[in-house]
XYZ file of C-alpha atoms in Angstrom:
330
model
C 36.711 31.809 -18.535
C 33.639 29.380 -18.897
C 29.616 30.827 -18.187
C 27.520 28.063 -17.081
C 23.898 29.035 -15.509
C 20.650 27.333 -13.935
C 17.148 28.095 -13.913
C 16.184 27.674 -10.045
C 12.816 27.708 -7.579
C 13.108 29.360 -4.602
C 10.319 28.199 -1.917
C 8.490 30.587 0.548
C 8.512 29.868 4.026
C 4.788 31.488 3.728
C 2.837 33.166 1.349
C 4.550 36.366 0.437
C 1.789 39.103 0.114
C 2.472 42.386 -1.365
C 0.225 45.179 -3.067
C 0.690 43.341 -6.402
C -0.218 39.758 -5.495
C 0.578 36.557 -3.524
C 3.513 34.406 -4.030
C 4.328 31.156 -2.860
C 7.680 31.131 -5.006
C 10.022 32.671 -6.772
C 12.077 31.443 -10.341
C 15.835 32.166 -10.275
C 18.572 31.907 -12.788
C 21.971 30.722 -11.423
C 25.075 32.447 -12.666
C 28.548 30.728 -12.686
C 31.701 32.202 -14.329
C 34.916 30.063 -13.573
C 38.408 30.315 -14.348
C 41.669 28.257 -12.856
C 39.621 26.251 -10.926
C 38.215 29.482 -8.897
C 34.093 30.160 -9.565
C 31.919 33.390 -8.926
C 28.356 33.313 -8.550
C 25.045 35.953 -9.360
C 21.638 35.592 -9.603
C 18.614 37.215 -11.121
C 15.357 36.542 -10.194
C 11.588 36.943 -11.809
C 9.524 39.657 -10.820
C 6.549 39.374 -12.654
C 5.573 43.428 -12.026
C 9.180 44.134 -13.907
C 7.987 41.744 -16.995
C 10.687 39.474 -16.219
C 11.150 36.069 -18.520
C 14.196 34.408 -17.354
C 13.546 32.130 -20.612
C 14.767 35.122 -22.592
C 17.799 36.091 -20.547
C 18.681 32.003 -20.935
C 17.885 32.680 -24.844
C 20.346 35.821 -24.350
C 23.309 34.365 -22.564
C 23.633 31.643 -25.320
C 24.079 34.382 -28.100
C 26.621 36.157 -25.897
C 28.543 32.539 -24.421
C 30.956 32.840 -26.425
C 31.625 36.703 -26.089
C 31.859 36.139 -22.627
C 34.306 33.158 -22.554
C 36.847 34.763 -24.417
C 37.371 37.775 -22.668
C 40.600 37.627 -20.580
C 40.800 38.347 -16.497
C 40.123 42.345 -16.429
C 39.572 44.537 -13.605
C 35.346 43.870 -12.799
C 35.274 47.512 -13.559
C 36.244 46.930 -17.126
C 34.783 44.111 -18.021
C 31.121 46.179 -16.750
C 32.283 48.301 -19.368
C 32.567 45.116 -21.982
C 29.328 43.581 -20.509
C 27.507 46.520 -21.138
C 28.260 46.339 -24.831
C 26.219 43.237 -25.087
C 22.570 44.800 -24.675
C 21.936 43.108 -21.524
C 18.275 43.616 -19.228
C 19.741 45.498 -15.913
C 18.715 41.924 -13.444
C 21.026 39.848 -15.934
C 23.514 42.375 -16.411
C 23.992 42.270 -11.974
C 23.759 38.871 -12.298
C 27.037 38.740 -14.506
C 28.835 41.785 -12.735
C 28.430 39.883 -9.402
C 29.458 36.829 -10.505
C 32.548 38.090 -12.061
C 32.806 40.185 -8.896
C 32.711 37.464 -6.890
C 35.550 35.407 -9.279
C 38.189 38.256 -9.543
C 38.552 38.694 -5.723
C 38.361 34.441 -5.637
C 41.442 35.345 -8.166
C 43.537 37.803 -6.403
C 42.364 36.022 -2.727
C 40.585 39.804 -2.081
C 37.006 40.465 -0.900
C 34.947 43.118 -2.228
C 35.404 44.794 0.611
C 39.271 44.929 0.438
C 38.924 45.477 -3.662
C 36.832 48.331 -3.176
C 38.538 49.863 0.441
C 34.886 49.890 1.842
C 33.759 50.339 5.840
C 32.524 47.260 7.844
C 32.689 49.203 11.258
C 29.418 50.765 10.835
C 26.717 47.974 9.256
C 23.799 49.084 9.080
C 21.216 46.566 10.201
C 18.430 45.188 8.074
C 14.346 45.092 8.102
C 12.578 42.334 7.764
C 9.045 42.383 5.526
C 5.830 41.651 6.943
C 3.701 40.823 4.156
C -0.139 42.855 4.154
C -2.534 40.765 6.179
C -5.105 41.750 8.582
C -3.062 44.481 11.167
C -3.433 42.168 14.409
C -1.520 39.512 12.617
C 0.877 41.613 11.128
C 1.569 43.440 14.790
C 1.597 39.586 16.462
C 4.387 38.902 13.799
C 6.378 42.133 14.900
C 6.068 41.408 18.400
C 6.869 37.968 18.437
C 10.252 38.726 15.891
C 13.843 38.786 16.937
C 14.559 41.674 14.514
C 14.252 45.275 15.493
C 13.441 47.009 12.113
C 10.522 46.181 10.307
C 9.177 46.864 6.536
C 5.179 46.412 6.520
C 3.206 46.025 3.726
C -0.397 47.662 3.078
C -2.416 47.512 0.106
C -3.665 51.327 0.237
C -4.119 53.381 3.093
C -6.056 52.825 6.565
C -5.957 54.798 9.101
C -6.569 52.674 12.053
C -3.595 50.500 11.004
C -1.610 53.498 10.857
C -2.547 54.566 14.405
C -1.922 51.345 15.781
C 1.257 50.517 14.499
C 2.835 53.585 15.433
C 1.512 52.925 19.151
C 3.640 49.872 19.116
C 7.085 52.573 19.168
C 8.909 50.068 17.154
C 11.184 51.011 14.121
C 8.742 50.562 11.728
C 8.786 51.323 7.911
C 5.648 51.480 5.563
C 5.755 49.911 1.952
C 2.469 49.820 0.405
C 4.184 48.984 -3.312
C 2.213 51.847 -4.950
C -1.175 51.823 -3.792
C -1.519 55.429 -2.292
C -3.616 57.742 -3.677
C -2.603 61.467 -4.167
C -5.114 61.950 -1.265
C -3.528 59.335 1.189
C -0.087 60.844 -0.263
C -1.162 64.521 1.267
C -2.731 63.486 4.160
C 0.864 61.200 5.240
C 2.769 64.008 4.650
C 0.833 66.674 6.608
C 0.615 64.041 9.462
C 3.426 65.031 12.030
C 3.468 61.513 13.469
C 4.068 59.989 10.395
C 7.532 61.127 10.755
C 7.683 58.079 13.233
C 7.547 55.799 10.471
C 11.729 54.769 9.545
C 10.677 55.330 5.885
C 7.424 55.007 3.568
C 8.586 53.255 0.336
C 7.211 53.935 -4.002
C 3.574 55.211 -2.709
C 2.353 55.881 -6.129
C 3.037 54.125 -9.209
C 5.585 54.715 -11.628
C 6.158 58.229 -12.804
C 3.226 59.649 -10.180
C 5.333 61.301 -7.975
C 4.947 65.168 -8.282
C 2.044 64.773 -5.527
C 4.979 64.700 -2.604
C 6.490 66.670 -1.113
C 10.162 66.095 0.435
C 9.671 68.435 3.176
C 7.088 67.145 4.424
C 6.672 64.690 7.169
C 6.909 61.824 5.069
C 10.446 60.011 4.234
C 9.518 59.351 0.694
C 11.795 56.522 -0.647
C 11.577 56.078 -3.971
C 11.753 52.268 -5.418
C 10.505 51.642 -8.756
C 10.837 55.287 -9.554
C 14.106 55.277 -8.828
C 15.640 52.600 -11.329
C 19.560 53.839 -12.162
C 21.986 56.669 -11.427
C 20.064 58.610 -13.921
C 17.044 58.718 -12.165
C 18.400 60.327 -8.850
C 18.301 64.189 -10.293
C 15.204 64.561 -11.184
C 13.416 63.249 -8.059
C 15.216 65.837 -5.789
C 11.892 67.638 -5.042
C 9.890 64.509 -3.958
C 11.818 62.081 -2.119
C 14.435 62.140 0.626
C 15.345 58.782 0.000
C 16.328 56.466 -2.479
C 15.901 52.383 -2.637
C 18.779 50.879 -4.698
C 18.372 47.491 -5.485
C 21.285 45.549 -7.282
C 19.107 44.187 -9.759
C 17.593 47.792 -10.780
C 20.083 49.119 -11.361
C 22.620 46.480 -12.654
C 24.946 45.092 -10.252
C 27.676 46.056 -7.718
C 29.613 48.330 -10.245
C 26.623 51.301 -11.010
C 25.435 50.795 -7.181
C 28.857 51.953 -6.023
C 28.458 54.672 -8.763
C 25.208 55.525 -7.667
C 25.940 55.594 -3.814
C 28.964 58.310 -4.391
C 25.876 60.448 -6.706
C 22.974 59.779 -3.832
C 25.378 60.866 -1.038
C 26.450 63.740 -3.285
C 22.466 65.027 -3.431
C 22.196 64.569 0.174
C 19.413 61.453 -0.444
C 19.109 58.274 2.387
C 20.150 55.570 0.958
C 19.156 52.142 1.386
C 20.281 49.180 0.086
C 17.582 46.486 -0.791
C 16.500 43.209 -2.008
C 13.925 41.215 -3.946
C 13.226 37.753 -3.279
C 16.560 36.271 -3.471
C 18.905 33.200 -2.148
C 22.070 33.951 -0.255
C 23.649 34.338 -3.772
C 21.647 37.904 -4.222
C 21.923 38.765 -0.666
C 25.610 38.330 -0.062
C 26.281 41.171 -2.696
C 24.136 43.382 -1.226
C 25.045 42.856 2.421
C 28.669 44.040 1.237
C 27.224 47.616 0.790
C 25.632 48.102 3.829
C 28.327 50.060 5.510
C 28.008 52.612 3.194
C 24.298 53.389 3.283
C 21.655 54.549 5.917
C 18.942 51.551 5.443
C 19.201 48.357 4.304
C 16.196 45.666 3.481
C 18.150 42.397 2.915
C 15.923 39.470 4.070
C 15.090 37.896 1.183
C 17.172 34.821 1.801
C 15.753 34.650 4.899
C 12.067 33.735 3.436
C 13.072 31.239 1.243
C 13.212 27.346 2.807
C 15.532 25.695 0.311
C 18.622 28.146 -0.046
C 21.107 26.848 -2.371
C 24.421 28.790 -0.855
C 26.542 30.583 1.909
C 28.314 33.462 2.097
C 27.495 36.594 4.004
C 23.836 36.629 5.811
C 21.807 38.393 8.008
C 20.213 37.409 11.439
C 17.938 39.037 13.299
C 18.985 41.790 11.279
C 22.678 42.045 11.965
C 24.383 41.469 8.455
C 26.753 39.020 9.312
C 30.373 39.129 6.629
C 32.105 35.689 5.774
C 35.183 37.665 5.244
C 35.754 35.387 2.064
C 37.137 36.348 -1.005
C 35.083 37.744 -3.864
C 31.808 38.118 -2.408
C 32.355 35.234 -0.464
C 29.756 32.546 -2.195
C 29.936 29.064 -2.414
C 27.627 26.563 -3.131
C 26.107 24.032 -0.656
């Protein structure tokens, strides 16, 4: 088997405005893993509020090249076991678990889907983000959009915006990337009309979550707080729903895990996304027949995507029906 990867740019359609700053870009690191003339593909990407250096995961994956060459064709299960022997940050370890993913079922001429026996009847269909900005531009952006299902952003808590975007009767979901106070956090969950809203995602920061309440008339998803499988326990008495990210928690192979454990503590699930290319998203979009939400536009604000495979558009997660995860390069 032979690693090669690639530190890429991926360019914003527009400034991407969230609660923790203003992006115009995102860095991404390429991951290829090829054998008899078949290659699978993952990606990781820099999130600057997760302390990500993609210079150090480069400096990483030379140490462990050759520990990862020499390993022979396994099941992907397996080798997640072997990969997780090398010490590997949870956004390179999906990288590598995807890619290698995405090469087995290139191997046996299966897609995940087929590997894994998972639904496609039922897709759930994604959100698309509507960065903060002042309300009448981020309600002209809904109303002018395709999709159906929206994800807005707010720095902190007004209101007016609230009133007004629930007056639109769309399906709308609030992310305001931790900037609630305990005080907006009590008020939202008192409000009976915020039960309107699809979701409202990581209100507080990290580890300030005992202020909610699950039964009240928030849906609480939990983002950041909610990281791996071992998270999902303790947040029982706040949130109703969880936000599992590939990256977070470290590919396809503890997602699956963590789906089966979610389901099993009666959370909503939904699958999302950072900033990705159509690498990142095609993974994810594999999933969404087992979960209740999914956020999966990132590929979908970047102008220069560097590969195919499955997509979404205007929400509806559209399946290749390629082997692996069905990637391939343009």
């Amino acid at each position: 088997m032979e690693l090669k990867f690639e530190l890429k740019k991926l360019q914003l359609k527009e400034t991407f405005s969230i609660a923790y700053g203003n992006y115009n870009h995102r860095d991404a690191l390429l991951i290829e893993l090829s054998h008899q003339n078949c290659k699978g593909y993952g990606e990781c990407v820099a999130i600057d509020y997760y302390q990500i250096n993609l210079q150090d995961f480069v400096l990483k994956l030379k140490k462990v090249q050759h520990q990862i060459e020499i390993q022979k064709i396994i099941h992907p299960k397996e080798f997640f076991k072997f990969l997780l022997d090398l010490n590997l940050h949870s956004f390179l370890l999906s990288a590598l678990d995807c890619a290698y993913w995405d090469l087995f079922g290139k191997l046996e001429n299966k897609s995940f889907l087929e590997l894994n026996q998972l639904p496609t009847d039922n897709l759930i269909e994604s959100s698309i983000t509507i960065s903060i900005g002042n309300i009448e531009n981020q309600i002209n952006k809904i109303q002018k959009s395709e999709w159906i299902r929206f994800k807005v952003k707010c720095k902190g808590l007004n209101k007016n915006d609230i009133e007004k975007l629930l007056k639109l009767n769309k399906d709308i979901a609030l992310d305001s990337n931790a900037s609630f106070t305990d005080e907006d956090c009590i008020w939202l969950q008192k409000n009976t009309e915020v039960q309107r809203f699809s979701y409202l995602e990581q209100p507080r920061s990290i580890d300030h979550y005992k202020i909610l309440k699950k039964e009240g008339f928030a849906n609480w998803m939990a983002d950041e707080d909610c990281q791996n499988i071992d998270s999902l326990e303790e947040l029982i008495p706040y949130y109703k729903s969880i936000n599992i990210k590939l990256m977070k928690c470290g590919g396809l192979t503890p997602a699956l895990e963590m789906i089966k454990k979610a389901r099993e503590l009666n959370y909503k699930i939904m699958i999302g996304c950072m900033t990705e290319s159509t690498v990142g998203i095609s993974a994810g979009c594999l999933l969404t027949g087992l979960v209740d939400f999914a956020d999966l536009d990132g590929a979908n604000l970047i102008s220069n995507d560097y590969a195919t495979g499955n997509f979404v558009e205007n929400g509806k997660i559209i399946l290749s029906g390629k082997p692996g995860l069905g990637i391939d390069l343009k």
